[in-house]
Amino acid sequence: MPESHRRPNWSPEHQVRPPAVAGRFYPADPGDLAALVDGLLDAGGAEAAIEEPGPAYVVPHAALRYSGPTAAHVYARLRRPGTGTVVLLGPAHYVPAQGCVVPAAQRWRTPLGEVPVDAELVASLAHDGHVRVDDRPFVPEHSLEVQLPFLQRCRPDGLRVLPVVVGQSTVDDVVVTLSALAEAAGPDAILVCSTDLSHYQPEAAAEAQDARTCQAVLDLAAERIGARDACGVFALRGLVGWARLRGLRARLLDRCTSAKTGGDASRVVGYAAFAFN
């Protein structure tokens, strides 16, 4: 379940973004964090080890003890050498944003080390007007940060990321941006959309709502994903629209609620993992 948040002691002029939620959403100790993530990846499914990575995925973003088992179904498929940039798409939970925003910070730090941001891709997209550069939405944001420990353990060498906050946008606008982004990043890039599903309902109601949302994703029907169906609704709708344009197929890898991983069954958050191929 999401936890209370404190703004980290950091300002946008810094070149390295420090972790905002270490010690709350995931362990702050490097050894403990590595052991947790490796255990989740090991449990991510034997079939994942032989499946070639696809161009896009959807993962949840709660504390790892809640949503980590679901996210691991995606990251177990990326547990191999790779050279392409991993583009992380997520919502702005704390600082309102319009359109697609990328950070000026050149590196993101977790307890496992620093991850470089693809500065060339940032410059190219910003120059063409597809994104806006602004560190402020990223300072407290957890939805993208919690993906980094998985990626650091999956791809310890040569990892580059492009964090993108997708604020209020139309589906068409996000599809245009993702199309430009995919072309600029090259064929080895992977898009990872970070979103949870329904929030704070009894488990039965959440299960019903999430089933409808998941079916909309499987049908590549962005117009059927409502604002209350996913906290990352703008990113999710955009990715689904982009996948439809590309002729991709969605597969549901895992779905559960926070009640299944130890949360209160009277107020659950829904989680799902998808692959697009």
PDB file of C-alpha atoms in Angstrom:
ATOM      1  CA  MET A   1       0.000   0.000   0.000  1.00  0.00           C
ATOM      2  CA  PRO A   2       1.252   3.549  -0.573  1.00  0.00           C
ATOM      3  CA  GLU A   3       2.893   5.058   2.481  1.00  0.00           C
ATOM      4  CA  SER A   4       3.202   8.600   3.802  1.00  0.00           C
ATOM      5  CA  HIS A   5       5.693  10.740   1.906  1.00  0.00           C
ATOM      6  CA  ARG A   6       8.272  13.301   2.930  1.00  0.00           C
ATOM      7  CA  ARG A   7       9.948  15.556   0.400  1.00  0.00           C
ATOM      8  CA  PRO A   8      13.663  14.745   0.164  1.00  0.00           C
ATOM      9  CA  ASN A   9      16.248  17.414   0.916  1.00  0.00           C
ATOM     10  CA  TRP A  10      17.137  18.109  -2.704  1.00  0.00           C
ATOM     11  CA  SER A  11      16.785  20.941  -5.155  1.00  0.00           C
ATOM     12  CA  PRO A  12      16.598  20.779  -8.952  1.00  0.00           C
ATOM     13  CA  GLU A  13      19.983  22.376  -9.574  1.00  0.00           C
ATOM     14  CA  HIS A  14      21.677  19.202  -8.333  1.00  0.00           C
ATOM     15  CA  GLN A  15      23.001  16.909 -11.066  1.00  0.00           C
ATOM     16  CA  VAL A  16      22.210  13.694  -9.179  1.00  0.00           C
ATOM     17  CA  ARG A  17      18.707  12.938  -7.928  1.00  0.00           C
ATOM     18  CA  PRO A  18      18.949  11.162  -4.565  1.00  0.00           C
ATOM     19  CA  PRO A  19      16.412   8.528  -3.520  1.00  0.00           C
ATOM     20  CA  ALA A  20      13.159   9.902  -2.137  1.00  0.00           C
ATOM     21  CA  VAL A  21      11.614   6.720  -0.718  1.00  0.00           C
ATOM     22  CA  ALA A  22      14.533   4.481   0.313  1.00  0.00           C
ATOM     23  CA  GLY A  23      13.793   2.962   3.703  1.00  0.00           C
ATOM     24  CA  ARG A  24      10.047   3.198   3.138  1.00  0.00           C
ATOM     25  CA  PHE A  25       9.146   1.719  -0.236  1.00  0.00           C
ATOM     26  CA  TYR A  26      12.231  -0.487  -0.299  1.00  0.00           C
ATOM     27  CA  PRO A  27      15.205  -1.198   2.012  1.00  0.00           C
ATOM     28  CA  ALA A  28      17.806   1.534   2.372  1.00  0.00           C
ATOM     29  CA  ASP A  29      20.551  -1.011   3.061  1.00  0.00           C
ATOM     30  CA  PRO A  30      22.186  -2.088  -0.238  1.00  0.00           C
ATOM     31  CA  GLY A  31      22.584  -5.710   0.808  1.00  0.00           C
ATOM     32  CA  ASP A  32      19.015  -6.019   2.012  1.00  0.00           C
ATOM     33  CA  LEU A  33      17.705  -4.338  -1.130  1.00  0.00           C
ATOM     34  CA  ALA A  34      19.722  -6.558  -3.470  1.00  0.00           C
ATOM     35  CA  ALA A  35      18.585  -9.685  -1.633  1.00  0.00           C
ATOM     36  CA  LEU A  36      14.927  -8.620  -1.755  1.00  0.00           C
ATOM     37  CA  VAL A  37      14.998  -7.782  -5.461  1.00  0.00           C
ATOM     38  CA  ASP A  38      16.926 -10.921  -6.400  1.00  0.00           C
ATOM     39  CA  GLY A  39      14.411 -13.038  -4.504  1.00  0.00           C
ATOM     40  CA  LEU A  40      11.518 -11.369  -6.297  1.00  0.00           C
ATOM     41  CA  LEU A  41      13.198 -11.877  -9.665  1.00  0.00           C
ATOM     42  CA  ASP A  42      13.880 -15.537  -8.920  1.00  0.00           C
ATOM     43  CA  ALA A  43      10.172 -15.999  -8.227  1.00  0.00           C
ATOM     44  CA  GLY A  44       9.151 -14.131 -11.389  1.00  0.00           C
ATOM     45  CA  GLY A  45       8.524 -17.258 -13.439  1.00  0.00           C
ATOM     46  CA  ALA A  46      10.744 -19.816 -15.142  1.00  0.00           C
ATOM     47  CA  GLU A  47       9.300 -18.996 -18.567  1.00  0.00           C
ATOM     48  CA  ALA A  48      10.552 -15.426 -18.240  1.00  0.00           C
ATOM     49  CA  ALA A  49      14.179 -16.559 -18.493  1.00  0.00           C
ATOM     50  CA  ILE A  50      13.741 -17.814 -22.060  1.00  0.00           C
ATOM     51  CA  GLU A  51      11.426 -15.099 -23.373  1.00  0.00           C
ATOM     52  CA  GLU A  52      12.939 -12.378 -25.529  1.00  0.00           C
ATOM     53  CA  PRO A  53      12.260  -8.884 -24.162  1.00  0.00           C
ATOM     54  CA  GLY A  54       9.419  -7.013 -25.824  1.00  0.00           C
ATOM     55  CA  PRO A  55       9.238  -3.304 -26.646  1.00  0.00           C
ATOM     56  CA  ALA A  56       6.909  -2.295 -23.802  1.00  0.00           C
ATOM     57  CA  TYR A  57       5.596  -3.337 -20.401  1.00  0.00           C
ATOM     58  CA  VAL A  58       3.315  -2.188 -17.581  1.00  0.00           C
ATOM     59  CA  VAL A  59       4.363  -2.545 -13.926  1.00  0.00           C
ATOM     60  CA  PRO A  60       2.973  -1.386 -10.548  1.00  0.00           C
ATOM     61  CA  HIS A  61       4.802   0.963  -8.183  1.00  0.00           C
ATOM     62  CA  ALA A  62       3.847   0.475  -4.530  1.00  0.00           C
ATOM     63  CA  ALA A  63       6.258  -0.559  -1.785  1.00  0.00           C
ATOM     64  CA  LEU A  64       8.147  -3.605  -3.008  1.00  0.00           C
ATOM     65  CA  ARG A  65       6.674  -5.828  -0.310  1.00  0.00           C
ATOM     66  CA  TYR A  66       3.237  -5.188  -1.808  1.00  0.00           C
ATOM     67  CA  SER A  67       3.674  -4.808  -5.568  1.00  0.00           C
ATOM     68  CA  GLY A  68       7.160  -6.258  -6.046  1.00  0.00           C
ATOM     69  CA  PRO A  69       5.955  -9.811  -6.764  1.00  0.00           C
ATOM     70  CA  THR A  70       3.786  -8.526  -9.622  1.00  0.00           C
ATOM     71  CA  ALA A  71       6.460  -6.196 -11.022  1.00  0.00           C
ATOM     72  CA  ALA A  72       8.950  -9.067 -10.963  1.00  0.00           C
ATOM     73  CA  HIS A  73       6.970 -10.845 -13.687  1.00  0.00           C
ATOM     74  CA  VAL A  74       8.116  -8.062 -16.012  1.00  0.00           C
ATOM     75  CA  TYR A  75      11.649  -7.576 -14.748  1.00  0.00           C
ATOM     76  CA  ALA A  76      12.458 -11.289 -14.814  1.00  0.00           C
ATOM     77  CA  ARG A  77      12.036 -10.940 -18.586  1.00  0.00           C
ATOM     78  CA  LEU A  78      14.657  -8.174 -18.651  1.00  0.00           C
ATOM     79  CA  ARG A  79      17.193 -10.114 -16.575  1.00  0.00           C
ATOM     80  CA  ARG A  80      19.787 -10.301 -19.326  1.00  0.00           C
ATOM     81  CA  PRO A  81      22.381  -8.049 -20.984  1.00  0.00           C
ATOM     82  CA  GLY A  82      20.897  -5.154 -22.904  1.00  0.00           C
ATOM     83  CA  THR A  83      22.154  -1.911 -24.398  1.00  0.00           C
ATOM     84  CA  GLY A  84      18.961  -0.005 -25.121  1.00  0.00           C
ATOM     85  CA  THR A  85      17.645   2.829 -22.993  1.00  0.00           C
ATOM     86  CA  VAL A  86      14.844   1.889 -20.609  1.00  0.00           C
ATOM     87  CA  VAL A  87      12.158   4.577 -20.775  1.00  0.00           C
ATOM     88  CA  LEU A  88      10.170   4.823 -17.546  1.00  0.00           C
ATOM     89  CA  LEU A  89       6.720   6.396 -17.871  1.00  0.00           C
ATOM     90  CA  GLY A  90       4.791   7.313 -14.758  1.00  0.00           C
ATOM     91  CA  PRO A  91       2.359   9.719 -13.125  1.00  0.00           C
ATOM     92  CA  ALA A  92       2.916  12.891 -11.139  1.00  0.00           C
ATOM     93  CA  HIS A  93       1.538  12.060  -7.690  1.00  0.00           C
ATOM     94  CA  TYR A  94       2.777  15.192  -5.891  1.00  0.00           C
ATOM     95  CA  VAL A  95       3.692  17.999  -8.316  1.00  0.00           C
ATOM     96  CA  PRO A  96       1.077  18.683 -11.010  1.00  0.00           C
ATOM     97  CA  ALA A  97       2.370  18.339 -14.556  1.00  0.00           C
ATOM     98  CA  GLN A  98       1.074  18.952 -18.043  1.00  0.00           C
ATOM     99  CA  GLY A  99       2.187  16.780 -20.921  1.00  0.00           C
ATOM    100  CA  CYS A 100       5.396  14.761 -20.866  1.00  0.00           C
ATOM    101  CA  VAL A 101       8.198  15.966 -18.609  1.00  0.00           C
ATOM    102  CA  VAL A 102      11.803  14.737 -18.370  1.00  0.00           C
ATOM    103  CA  PRO A 103      14.446  15.545 -15.732  1.00  0.00           C
ATOM    104  CA  ALA A 104      17.489  17.770 -16.021  1.00  0.00           C
ATOM    105  CA  ALA A 105      19.309  15.649 -13.426  1.00  0.00           C
ATOM    106  CA  GLN A 106      21.897  13.536 -15.198  1.00  0.00           C
ATOM    107  CA  ARG A 107      21.969  10.595 -12.801  1.00  0.00           C
ATOM    108  CA  TRP A 108      19.538   8.960 -10.357  1.00  0.00           C
ATOM    109  CA  ARG A 109      20.862   7.375  -7.191  1.00  0.00           C
ATOM    110  CA  THR A 110      19.521   4.404  -5.239  1.00  0.00           C
ATOM    111  CA  PRO A 111      21.203   2.421  -2.448  1.00  0.00           C
ATOM    112  CA  LEU A 112      22.556   0.171  -5.237  1.00  0.00           C
ATOM    113  CA  GLY A 113      24.405   3.017  -6.978  1.00  0.00           C
ATOM    114  CA  GLU A 114      23.809   5.655  -9.621  1.00  0.00           C
ATOM    115  CA  VAL A 115      21.968   5.198 -12.918  1.00  0.00           C
ATOM    116  CA  PRO A 116      22.740   7.541 -15.831  1.00  0.00           C
ATOM    117  CA  VAL A 117      19.913   9.353 -17.575  1.00  0.00           C
ATOM    118  CA  ASP A 118      20.095   9.263 -21.377  1.00  0.00           C
ATOM    119  CA  ALA A 119      21.067  12.915 -21.795  1.00  0.00           C
ATOM    120  CA  GLU A 120      21.236  12.726 -25.597  1.00  0.00           C
ATOM    121  CA  LEU A 121      17.670  11.489 -25.744  1.00  0.00           C
ATOM    122  CA  VAL A 122      16.543  14.231 -23.357  1.00  0.00           C
ATOM    123  CA  ALA A 123      18.192  16.884 -25.527  1.00  0.00           C
ATOM    124  CA  SER A 124      16.765  15.482 -28.760  1.00  0.00           C
ATOM    125  CA  LEU A 125      13.193  15.234 -27.504  1.00  0.00           C
ATOM    126  CA  ALA A 126      13.300  18.641 -25.812  1.00  0.00           C
ATOM    127  CA  HIS A 127      14.759  20.281 -28.923  1.00  0.00           C
ATOM    128  CA  ASP A 128      11.896  18.951 -31.027  1.00  0.00           C
ATOM    129  CA  GLY A 129       9.297  20.098 -28.485  1.00  0.00           C
ATOM    130  CA  HIS A 130       8.035  16.648 -27.542  1.00  0.00           C
ATOM    131  CA  VAL A 131       8.887  16.985 -23.842  1.00  0.00           C
ATOM    132  CA  ARG A 132       9.522  19.679 -21.264  1.00  0.00           C
ATOM    133  CA  VAL A 133      12.597  19.575 -19.003  1.00  0.00           C
ATOM    134  CA  ASP A 134      11.707  20.174 -15.350  1.00  0.00           C
ATOM    135  CA  ASP A 135      13.131  18.388 -12.311  1.00  0.00           C
ATOM    136  CA  ARG A 136      10.383  19.453  -9.913  1.00  0.00           C
ATOM    137  CA  PRO A 137       7.855  16.663 -10.576  1.00  0.00           C
ATOM    138  CA  PHE A 138      10.587  14.076 -10.023  1.00  0.00           C
ATOM    139  CA  VAL A 139      11.867  15.288  -6.642  1.00  0.00           C
ATOM    140  CA  PRO A 140       9.324  13.418  -4.448  1.00  0.00           C
ATOM    141  CA  GLU A 141       7.978  10.999  -7.079  1.00  0.00           C
ATOM    142  CA  HIS A 142       8.125   7.295  -6.159  1.00  0.00           C
ATOM    143  CA  SER A 143       6.501   5.716  -9.214  1.00  0.00           C
ATOM    144  CA  LEU A 144       9.681   5.735 -11.298  1.00  0.00           C
ATOM    145  CA  GLU A 145      12.212   5.450  -8.487  1.00  0.00           C
ATOM    146  CA  VAL A 146      10.932   2.072  -7.298  1.00  0.00           C
ATOM    147  CA  GLN A 147      11.655   0.595 -10.739  1.00  0.00           C
ATOM    148  CA  LEU A 148      15.374   1.356 -10.563  1.00  0.00           C
ATOM    149  CA  PRO A 149      16.463  -1.361  -8.090  1.00  0.00           C
ATOM    150  CA  PHE A 150      14.898  -3.978 -10.359  1.00  0.00           C
ATOM    151  CA  LEU A 151      16.703  -2.587 -13.388  1.00  0.00           C
ATOM    152  CA  GLN A 152      19.995  -2.302 -11.520  1.00  0.00           C
ATOM    153  CA  ARG A 153      19.867  -5.985 -10.605  1.00  0.00           C
ATOM    154  CA  CYS A 154      18.636  -7.040 -14.065  1.00  0.00           C
ATOM    155  CA  ARG A 155      21.147  -4.986 -16.033  1.00  0.00           C
ATOM    156  CA  PRO A 156      24.168  -4.218 -13.863  1.00  0.00           C
ATOM    157  CA  ASP A 157      26.253  -3.105 -16.874  1.00  0.00           C
ATOM    158  CA  GLY A 158      25.366  -0.406 -19.369  1.00  0.00           C
ATOM    159  CA  LEU A 159      21.999   0.585 -17.919  1.00  0.00           C
ATOM    160  CA  ARG A 160      20.617   3.936 -19.087  1.00  0.00           C
ATOM    161  CA  VAL A 161      17.164   5.265 -18.310  1.00  0.00           C
ATOM    162  CA  LEU A 162      14.891   8.062 -19.384  1.00  0.00           C
ATOM    163  CA  PRO A 163      12.375   8.909 -16.647  1.00  0.00           C
ATOM    164  CA  VAL A 164       9.242  10.564 -18.047  1.00  0.00           C
ATOM    165  CA  VAL A 165       6.417  11.973 -15.955  1.00  0.00           C
ATOM    166  CA  VAL A 166       3.235  11.900 -18.001  1.00  0.00           C
ATOM    167  CA  GLY A 167       0.938  14.594 -16.695  1.00  0.00           C
ATOM    168  CA  GLN A 168      -2.480  15.637 -17.948  1.00  0.00           C
ATOM    169  CA  SER A 169      -2.530  14.805 -21.655  1.00  0.00           C
ATOM    170  CA  THR A 170      -4.701  13.483 -24.433  1.00  0.00           C
ATOM    171  CA  VAL A 171      -4.084   9.970 -25.690  1.00  0.00           C
ATOM    172  CA  ASP A 172      -3.116  11.330 -29.101  1.00  0.00           C
ATOM    173  CA  ASP A 173      -0.544  13.713 -27.637  1.00  0.00           C
ATOM    174  CA  VAL A 174       1.136  10.944 -25.645  1.00  0.00           C
ATOM    175  CA  VAL A 175       1.097   8.616 -28.659  1.00  0.00           C
ATOM    176  CA  VAL A 176       2.867  11.276 -30.734  1.00  0.00           C
ATOM    177  CA  THR A 177       5.489  11.730 -28.020  1.00  0.00           C
ATOM    178  CA  LEU A 178       6.026   7.993 -27.563  1.00  0.00           C
ATOM    179  CA  SER A 179       6.354   7.509 -31.306  1.00  0.00           C
ATOM    180  CA  ALA A 180       9.013  10.219 -31.491  1.00  0.00           C
ATOM    181  CA  LEU A 181      10.701   8.828 -28.404  1.00  0.00           C
ATOM    182  CA  ALA A 182      10.792   5.274 -29.747  1.00  0.00           C
ATOM    183  CA  GLU A 183      12.235   6.447 -33.044  1.00  0.00           C
ATOM    184  CA  ALA A 184      14.918   8.557 -31.355  1.00  0.00           C
ATOM    185  CA  ALA A 185      15.819   5.870 -28.807  1.00  0.00           C
ATOM    186  CA  GLY A 186      16.216   3.115 -31.387  1.00  0.00           C
ATOM    187  CA  PRO A 187      14.964  -0.461 -31.702  1.00  0.00           C
ATOM    188  CA  ASP A 188      16.626  -1.730 -28.516  1.00  0.00           C
ATOM    189  CA  ALA A 189      14.797   0.727 -26.251  1.00  0.00           C
ATOM    190  CA  ILE A 190      12.172  -0.622 -23.854  1.00  0.00           C
ATOM    191  CA  LEU A 191       9.185   1.347 -22.572  1.00  0.00           C
ATOM    192  CA  VAL A 192       8.011   0.596 -19.036  1.00  0.00           C
ATOM    193  CA  CYS A 193       4.772   2.219 -17.887  1.00  0.00           C
ATOM    194  CA  SER A 194       4.442   2.471 -14.107  1.00  0.00           C
ATOM    195  CA  THR A 195       0.909   2.519 -12.725  1.00  0.00           C
ATOM    196  CA  ASP A 196      -1.198   0.994 -10.002  1.00  0.00           C
ATOM    197  CA  LEU A 197      -4.852   0.211 -10.662  1.00  0.00           C
ATOM    198  CA  SER A 198      -7.867   0.950  -8.415  1.00  0.00           C
ATOM    199  CA  HIS A 199      -7.268   2.481  -4.991  1.00  0.00           C
ATOM    200  CA  TYR A 200      -8.674   2.008  -1.489  1.00  0.00           C
ATOM    201  CA  GLN A 201     -11.757  -0.121  -2.074  1.00  0.00           C
ATOM    202  CA  PRO A 202     -12.814  -3.419  -0.510  1.00  0.00           C
ATOM    203  CA  GLU A 203     -11.065  -6.265  -2.265  1.00  0.00           C
ATOM    204  CA  ALA A 204     -14.126  -7.592  -4.123  1.00  0.00           C
ATOM    205  CA  ALA A 205     -14.917  -4.182  -5.622  1.00  0.00           C
ATOM    206  CA  ALA A 206     -11.289  -3.654  -6.582  1.00  0.00           C
ATOM    207  CA  GLU A 207     -11.084  -7.051  -8.232  1.00  0.00           C
ATOM    208  CA  ALA A 208     -14.132  -6.281 -10.383  1.00  0.00           C
ATOM    209  CA  GLN A 209     -12.921  -2.827 -11.393  1.00  0.00           C
ATOM    210  CA  ASP A 210      -9.385  -4.036 -12.120  1.00  0.00           C
ATOM    211  CA  ALA A 211     -10.693  -6.898 -14.243  1.00  0.00           C
ATOM    212  CA  ARG A 212     -12.471  -4.377 -16.466  1.00  0.00           C
ATOM    213  CA  THR A 213      -9.368  -2.205 -16.704  1.00  0.00           C
ATOM    214  CA  CYS A 214      -7.165  -5.160 -17.568  1.00  0.00           C
ATOM    215  CA  GLN A 215      -9.571  -6.235 -20.283  1.00  0.00           C
ATOM    216  CA  ALA A 216      -9.423  -2.727 -21.757  1.00  0.00           C
ATOM    217  CA  VAL A 217      -5.625  -2.986 -21.882  1.00  0.00           C
ATOM    218  CA  LEU A 218      -5.815  -6.430 -23.485  1.00  0.00           C
ATOM    219  CA  ASP A 219      -8.256  -5.050 -26.055  1.00  0.00           C
ATOM    220  CA  LEU A 220      -5.944  -2.038 -26.630  1.00  0.00           C
ATOM    221  CA  ALA A 221      -8.947   0.170 -25.893  1.00  0.00           C
ATOM    222  CA  ALA A 222      -7.457   3.273 -24.282  1.00  0.00           C
ATOM    223  CA  GLU A 223     -10.834   5.015 -24.324  1.00  0.00           C
ATOM    224  CA  ARG A 224     -12.198   2.456 -21.843  1.00  0.00           C
ATOM    225  CA  ILE A 225      -9.595   3.240 -19.167  1.00  0.00           C
ATOM    226  CA  GLY A 226     -11.146   5.746 -16.779  1.00  0.00           C
ATOM    227  CA  ALA A 227      -9.490   8.348 -14.603  1.00  0.00           C
ATOM    228  CA  ARG A 228     -10.235   6.310 -11.464  1.00  0.00           C
ATOM    229  CA  ASP A 229      -9.065   3.027 -12.937  1.00  0.00           C
ATOM    230  CA  ALA A 230      -5.333   3.763 -12.658  1.00  0.00           C
ATOM    231  CA  CYS A 231      -3.238   6.447 -10.982  1.00  0.00           C
ATOM    232  CA  GLY A 232      -0.992   6.481 -14.061  1.00  0.00           C
ATOM    233  CA  VAL A 233      -3.970   6.848 -16.360  1.00  0.00           C
ATOM    234  CA  PHE A 234      -2.364   9.300 -18.811  1.00  0.00           C
ATOM    235  CA  ALA A 235       0.751   7.175 -19.222  1.00  0.00           C
ATOM    236  CA  LEU A 236      -1.273   3.963 -19.460  1.00  0.00           C
ATOM    237  CA  ARG A 237      -3.731   5.312 -22.008  1.00  0.00           C
ATOM    238  CA  GLY A 238      -0.860   6.687 -24.062  1.00  0.00           C
ATOM    239  CA  LEU A 239       1.080   3.431 -24.013  1.00  0.00           C
ATOM    240  CA  VAL A 240      -2.016   1.436 -24.971  1.00  0.00           C
ATOM    241  CA  GLY A 241      -2.717   3.843 -27.832  1.00  0.00           C
ATOM    242  CA  TRP A 242       0.894   3.621 -28.988  1.00  0.00           C
ATOM    243  CA  ALA A 243       0.803  -0.189 -28.832  1.00  0.00           C
ATOM    244  CA  ARG A 244      -2.365  -0.236 -30.931  1.00  0.00           C
ATOM    245  CA  LEU A 245      -0.744   2.047 -33.503  1.00  0.00           C
ATOM    246  CA  ARG A 246       2.293  -0.249 -33.619  1.00  0.00           C
ATOM    247  CA  GLY A 247       0.178  -3.375 -34.072  1.00  0.00           C
ATOM    248  CA  LEU A 248       1.354  -4.897 -30.797  1.00  0.00           C
ATOM    249  CA  ARG A 249      -0.499  -7.444 -28.680  1.00  0.00           C
ATOM    250  CA  ALA A 250      -0.946  -7.117 -24.901  1.00  0.00           C
ATOM    251  CA  ARG A 251      -0.527 -10.052 -22.511  1.00  0.00           C
ATOM    252  CA  LEU A 252      -1.464 -10.064 -18.840  1.00  0.00           C
ATOM    253  CA  LEU A 253       1.451 -11.513 -16.863  1.00  0.00           C
ATOM    254  CA  ASP A 254       0.055 -11.112 -13.348  1.00  0.00           C
ATOM    255  CA  ARG A 255      -2.700  -9.347 -11.431  1.00  0.00           C
ATOM    256  CA  CYS A 256      -3.388  -9.089  -7.707  1.00  0.00           C
ATOM    257  CA  THR A 257      -4.245  -6.638  -4.939  1.00  0.00           C
ATOM    258  CA  SER A 258      -2.326  -5.452  -1.909  1.00  0.00           C
ATOM    259  CA  ALA A 259      -4.486  -7.763   0.225  1.00  0.00           C
ATOM    260  CA  LYS A 260      -2.780 -10.730  -1.423  1.00  0.00           C
ATOM    261  CA  THR A 261       0.615  -9.485  -0.251  1.00  0.00           C
ATOM    262  CA  GLY A 262      -0.253  -8.557   3.318  1.00  0.00           C
ATOM    263  CA  GLY A 263      -2.363  -5.412   3.067  1.00  0.00           C
ATOM    264  CA  ASP A 264      -5.742  -4.563   4.588  1.00  0.00           C
ATOM    265  CA  ALA A 265      -8.490  -6.304   2.575  1.00  0.00           C
ATOM    266  CA  SER A 266     -10.925  -3.462   3.290  1.00  0.00           C
ATOM    267  CA  ARG A 267      -8.774  -0.832   1.491  1.00  0.00           C
ATOM    268  CA  VAL A 268      -6.746  -2.394  -1.294  1.00  0.00           C
ATOM    269  CA  VAL A 269      -4.702  -1.177  -4.235  1.00  0.00           C
ATOM    270  CA  GLY A 270      -4.732  -3.140  -7.476  1.00  0.00           C
ATOM    271  CA  TYR A 271      -1.584  -4.215  -9.323  1.00  0.00           C
ATOM    272  CA  ALA A 272      -1.046  -5.689 -12.781  1.00  0.00           C
ATOM    273  CA  ALA A 273       1.862  -6.537 -15.060  1.00  0.00           C
ATOM    274  CA  PHE A 274       1.568  -6.586 -18.851  1.00  0.00           C
ATOM    275  CA  ALA A 275       3.870  -7.319 -21.753  1.00  0.00           C
ATOM    276  CA  PHE A 276       3.417  -5.932 -25.267  1.00  0.00           C
ATOM    277  CA  ASN A 277       4.813  -7.899 -28.196  1.00  0.00           C
TER     278      ASN A 277
END
